[in-house]
Short mmCIF file of C-alpha atoms in Angstrom, two decimals:
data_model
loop_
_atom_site.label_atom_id
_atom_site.label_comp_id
_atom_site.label_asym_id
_atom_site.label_seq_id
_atom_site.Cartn_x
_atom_site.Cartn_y
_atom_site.Cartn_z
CA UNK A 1 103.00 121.06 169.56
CA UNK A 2 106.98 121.11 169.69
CA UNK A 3 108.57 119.26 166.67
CA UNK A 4 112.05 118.25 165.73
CA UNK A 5 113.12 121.01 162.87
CA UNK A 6 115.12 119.46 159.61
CA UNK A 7 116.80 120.97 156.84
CA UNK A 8 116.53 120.72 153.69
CA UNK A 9 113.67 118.58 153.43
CA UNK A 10 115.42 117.78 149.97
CA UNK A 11 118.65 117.31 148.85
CA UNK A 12 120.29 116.62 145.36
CA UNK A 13 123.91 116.54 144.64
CA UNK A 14 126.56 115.15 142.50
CA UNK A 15 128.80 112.32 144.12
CA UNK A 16 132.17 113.55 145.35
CA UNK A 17 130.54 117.05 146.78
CA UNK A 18 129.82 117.78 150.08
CA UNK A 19 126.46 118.24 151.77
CA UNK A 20 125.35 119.15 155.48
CA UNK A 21 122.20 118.40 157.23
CA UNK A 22 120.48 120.21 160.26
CA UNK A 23 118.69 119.10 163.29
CA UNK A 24 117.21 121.21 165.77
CA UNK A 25 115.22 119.02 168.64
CA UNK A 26 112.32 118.90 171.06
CA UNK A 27 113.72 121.96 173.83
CA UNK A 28 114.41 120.32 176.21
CA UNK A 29 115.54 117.15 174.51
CA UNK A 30 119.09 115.92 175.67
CA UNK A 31 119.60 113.08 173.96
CA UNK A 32 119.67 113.48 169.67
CA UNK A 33 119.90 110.78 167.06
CA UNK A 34 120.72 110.65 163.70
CA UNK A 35 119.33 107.77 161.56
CA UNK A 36 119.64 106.88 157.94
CA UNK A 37 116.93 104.90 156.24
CA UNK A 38 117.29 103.51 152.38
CA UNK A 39 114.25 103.30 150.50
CA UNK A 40 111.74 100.37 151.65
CA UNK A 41 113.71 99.49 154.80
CA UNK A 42 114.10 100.37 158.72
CA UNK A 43 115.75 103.15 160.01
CA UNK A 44 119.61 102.85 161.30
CA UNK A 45 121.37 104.58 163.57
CA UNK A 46 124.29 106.62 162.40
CA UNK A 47 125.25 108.99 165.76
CA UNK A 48 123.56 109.28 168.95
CA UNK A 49 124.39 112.32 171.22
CA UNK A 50 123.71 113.08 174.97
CA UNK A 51 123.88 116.49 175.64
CA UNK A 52 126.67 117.92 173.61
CA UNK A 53 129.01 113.65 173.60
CA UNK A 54 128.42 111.41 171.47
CA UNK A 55 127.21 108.15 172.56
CA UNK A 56 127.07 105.85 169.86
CA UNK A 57 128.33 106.23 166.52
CA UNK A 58 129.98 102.75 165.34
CA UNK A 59 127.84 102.63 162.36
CA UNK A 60 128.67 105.94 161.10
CA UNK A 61 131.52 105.77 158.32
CA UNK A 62 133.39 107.72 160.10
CA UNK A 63 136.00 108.29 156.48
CA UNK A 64 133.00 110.45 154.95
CA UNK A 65 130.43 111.03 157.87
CA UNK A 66 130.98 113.66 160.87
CA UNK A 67 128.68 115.44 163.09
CA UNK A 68 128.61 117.35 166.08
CA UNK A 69 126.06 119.05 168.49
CA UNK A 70 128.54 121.76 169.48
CA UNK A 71 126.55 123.32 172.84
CA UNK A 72 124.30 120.64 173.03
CA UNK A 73 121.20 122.08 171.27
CA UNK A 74 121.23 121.61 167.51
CA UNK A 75 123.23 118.93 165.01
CA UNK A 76 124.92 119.21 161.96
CA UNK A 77 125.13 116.07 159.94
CA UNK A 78 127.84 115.93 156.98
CA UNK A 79 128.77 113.86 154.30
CA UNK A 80 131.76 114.62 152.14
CA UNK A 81 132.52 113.47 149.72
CA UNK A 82 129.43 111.63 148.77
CA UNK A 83 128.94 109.15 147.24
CA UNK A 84 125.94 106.97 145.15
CA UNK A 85 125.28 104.63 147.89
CA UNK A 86 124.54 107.85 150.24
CA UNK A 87 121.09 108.07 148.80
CA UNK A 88 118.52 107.81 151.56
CA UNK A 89 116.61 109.69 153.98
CA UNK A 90 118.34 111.30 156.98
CA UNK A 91 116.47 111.28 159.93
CA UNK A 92 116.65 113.06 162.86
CA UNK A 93 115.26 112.22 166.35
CA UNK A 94 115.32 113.21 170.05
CA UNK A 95 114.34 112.37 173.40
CA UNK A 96 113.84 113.72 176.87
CA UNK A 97 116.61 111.52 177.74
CA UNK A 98 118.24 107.67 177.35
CA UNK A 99 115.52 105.86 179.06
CA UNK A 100 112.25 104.43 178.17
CA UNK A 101 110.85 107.11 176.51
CA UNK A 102 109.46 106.96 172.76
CA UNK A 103 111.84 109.11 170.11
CA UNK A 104 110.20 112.13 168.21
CA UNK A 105 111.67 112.62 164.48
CA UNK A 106 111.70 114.91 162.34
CA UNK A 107 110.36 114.80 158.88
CA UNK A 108 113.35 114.26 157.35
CA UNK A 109 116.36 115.44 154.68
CA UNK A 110 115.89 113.02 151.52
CA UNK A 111 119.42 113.13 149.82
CA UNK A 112 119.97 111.85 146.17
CA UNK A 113 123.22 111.58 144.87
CA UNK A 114 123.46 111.96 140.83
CA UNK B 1 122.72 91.97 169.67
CA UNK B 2 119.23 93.01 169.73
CA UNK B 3 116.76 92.67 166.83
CA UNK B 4 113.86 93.14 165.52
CA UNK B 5 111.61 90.84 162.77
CA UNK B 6 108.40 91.99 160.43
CA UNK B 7 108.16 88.59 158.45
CA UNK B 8 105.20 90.30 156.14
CA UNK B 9 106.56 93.23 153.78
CA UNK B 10 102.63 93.51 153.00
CA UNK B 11 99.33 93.40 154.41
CA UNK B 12 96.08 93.77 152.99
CA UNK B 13 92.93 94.01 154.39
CA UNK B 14 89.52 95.79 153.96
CA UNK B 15 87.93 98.64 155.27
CA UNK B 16 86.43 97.72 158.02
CA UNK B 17 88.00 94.35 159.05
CA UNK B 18 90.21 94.02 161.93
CA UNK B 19 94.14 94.09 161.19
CA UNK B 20 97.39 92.54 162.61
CA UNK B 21 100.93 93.52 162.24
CA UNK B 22 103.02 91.37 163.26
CA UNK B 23 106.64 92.06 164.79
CA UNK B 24 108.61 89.81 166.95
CA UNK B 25 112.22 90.97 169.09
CA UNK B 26 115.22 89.48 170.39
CA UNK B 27 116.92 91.09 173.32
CA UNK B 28 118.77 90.49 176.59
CA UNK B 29 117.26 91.71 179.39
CA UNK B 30 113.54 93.61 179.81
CA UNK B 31 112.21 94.51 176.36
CA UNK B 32 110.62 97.74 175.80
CA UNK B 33 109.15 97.81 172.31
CA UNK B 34 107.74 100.50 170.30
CA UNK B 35 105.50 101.04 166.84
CA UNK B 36 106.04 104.05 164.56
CA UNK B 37 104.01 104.72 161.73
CA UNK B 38 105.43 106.81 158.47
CA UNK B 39 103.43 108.43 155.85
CA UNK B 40 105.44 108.56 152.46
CA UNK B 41 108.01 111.19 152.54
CA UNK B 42 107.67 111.92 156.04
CA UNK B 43 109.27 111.59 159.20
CA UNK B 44 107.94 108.68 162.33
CA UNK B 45 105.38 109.05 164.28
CA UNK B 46 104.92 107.24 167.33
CA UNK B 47 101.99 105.41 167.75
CA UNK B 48 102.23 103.15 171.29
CA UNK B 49 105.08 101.67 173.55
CA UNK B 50 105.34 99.09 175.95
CA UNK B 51 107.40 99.24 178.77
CA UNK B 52 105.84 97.10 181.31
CA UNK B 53 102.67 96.32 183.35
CA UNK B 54 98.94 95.75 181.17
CA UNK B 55 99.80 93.41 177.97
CA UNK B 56 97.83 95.21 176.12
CA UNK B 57 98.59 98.36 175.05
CA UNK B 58 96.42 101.21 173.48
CA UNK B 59 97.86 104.20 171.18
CA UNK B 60 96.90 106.62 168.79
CA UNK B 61 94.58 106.44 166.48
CA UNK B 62 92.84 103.38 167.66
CA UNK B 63 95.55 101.01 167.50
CA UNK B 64 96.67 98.55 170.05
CA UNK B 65 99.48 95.79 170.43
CA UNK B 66 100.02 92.90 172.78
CA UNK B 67 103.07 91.81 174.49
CA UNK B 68 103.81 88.24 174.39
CA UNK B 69 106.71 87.65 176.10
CA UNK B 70 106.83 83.48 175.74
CA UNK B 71 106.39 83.86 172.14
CA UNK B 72 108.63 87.37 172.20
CA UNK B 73 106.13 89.15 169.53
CA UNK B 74 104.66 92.53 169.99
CA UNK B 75 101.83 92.67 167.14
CA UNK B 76 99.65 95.75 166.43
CA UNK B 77 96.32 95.73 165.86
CA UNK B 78 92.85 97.55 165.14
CA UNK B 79 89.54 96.40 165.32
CA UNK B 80 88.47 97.84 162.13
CA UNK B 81 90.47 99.75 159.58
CA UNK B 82 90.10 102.58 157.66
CA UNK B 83 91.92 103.76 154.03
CA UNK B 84 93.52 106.17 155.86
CA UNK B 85 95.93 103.75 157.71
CA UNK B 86 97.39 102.47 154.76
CA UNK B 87 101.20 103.65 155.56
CA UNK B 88 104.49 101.81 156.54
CA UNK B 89 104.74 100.57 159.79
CA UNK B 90 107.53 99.82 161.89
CA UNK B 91 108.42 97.58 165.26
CA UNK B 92 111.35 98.55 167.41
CA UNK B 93 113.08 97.66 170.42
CA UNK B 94 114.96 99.49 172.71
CA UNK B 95 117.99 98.01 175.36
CA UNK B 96 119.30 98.55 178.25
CA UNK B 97 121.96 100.41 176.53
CA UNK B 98 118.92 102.39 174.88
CA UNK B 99 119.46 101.93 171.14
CA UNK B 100 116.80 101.44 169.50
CA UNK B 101 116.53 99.31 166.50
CA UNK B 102 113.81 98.93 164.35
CA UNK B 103 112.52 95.97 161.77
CA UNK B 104 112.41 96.60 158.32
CA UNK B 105 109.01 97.97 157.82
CA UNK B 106 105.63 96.26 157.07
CA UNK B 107 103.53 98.18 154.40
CA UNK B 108 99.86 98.48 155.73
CA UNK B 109 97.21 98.46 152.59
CA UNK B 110 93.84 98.88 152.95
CA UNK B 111 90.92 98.62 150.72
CA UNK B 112 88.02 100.74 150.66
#
């Protein structure tokens, strides 16, 4: 069964440093989200992408958070510098495409920030 | 702006006995509402959607959920639940813009 790839499943890092994350989707998949879920609550959405544009990315702090989905396949997902409050999991989803259909994620990058 | 509530953060039930999670949404426009499941340090898994037609919806693993769109709540369901279920569940809706949101998470126990 086709999954969404992640990596590193684990993360630890010192605040001010930088760290990437990577998202490869469903083939197939045009539309890619990233989502950022703290401990004990619901995920929220940081980026969405269609094809290789972003759609959506008002909540991402853009002063520390970028990413890009260069050809429209795989994302890249960085933080620099980070910071304490970065600590969460980084999730990764995609879809067939913006309509009604149900997002598959991945299992996840958990960052902690020392 | 669209939202989603899980007023319990816990639920507890026996093996065995039926179970309800409850979730309702606010949204302009045609609601089409989703439950994930999410087994510590993993990713989601989709369990069921609704998008429209039949009420009542079946998913995986023996779950259901009704839509209730006079009282806007989408709660999941199982006729009898196992120790295996216990896990963190979430509700989400998705817009016409198609963002999906998602509540904050109701944590499924069950007792053997």
């Amino acid at each position: 069964e086709a999954e969404v790839a992640q990596s590193p499943r684990y993360k630890i890092t010192e605040k001010s440093q930088a760290v990437a994350f990577w998202c490869d989707p469903i083939s197939g998949h045009a539309t890619l989200y990233w989502y950022r879920q703290i401990l004990g609550q619901g995920p929220e959405l940081l980026v969405q992408f269609q094809d290789e544009s972003v759609v959506d990315d008002s909540q991402l702090p853009k002063d520390r958070f970028s990413a890009e989905r260069l050809k429209g396949v795989d994302s890249t997902l960085k933080i620099q510098p980070a910071e304490l409050g970065d600590s969460a999991m980084y999730l990764c989803a995609s879809s067939f495409n913006r309509g009604t259909g149900e997002l598959f994620f991945g299992e996840g990058s958990r960052l902690t920030v020392l | 702006a669209q939202s989603v509530a899980q007023p319990e953060d816990q639920v507890n039930v026996a093996e065995g006995n039926p179970l309800t999670v409850k979730c309702t949404y606010s949204v302009s426009g045609n609601p089409y509402l989703f439950w994930y499941v999410q087994y510590p340090n993993r990713g989601l898994q989709f369990l069921l959607k609704y998008i429209t037609g039949d009420n009542l919806v079946k998913g995986s693993y023996g779950f259901e959920a009704e839509f209730n769109k006079s009282q806007t709540s989408f709660h999941l369901k199982k006729p009898s639940a196992l120790v295996s279920d216990s896990a963190l569940y979430f509700c989400a809706v998705r817009d016409a813009g198609n963002m999906l949101t998602f509540g904050g998470g109701t944590r499924l126990m069950v007792k053997p």
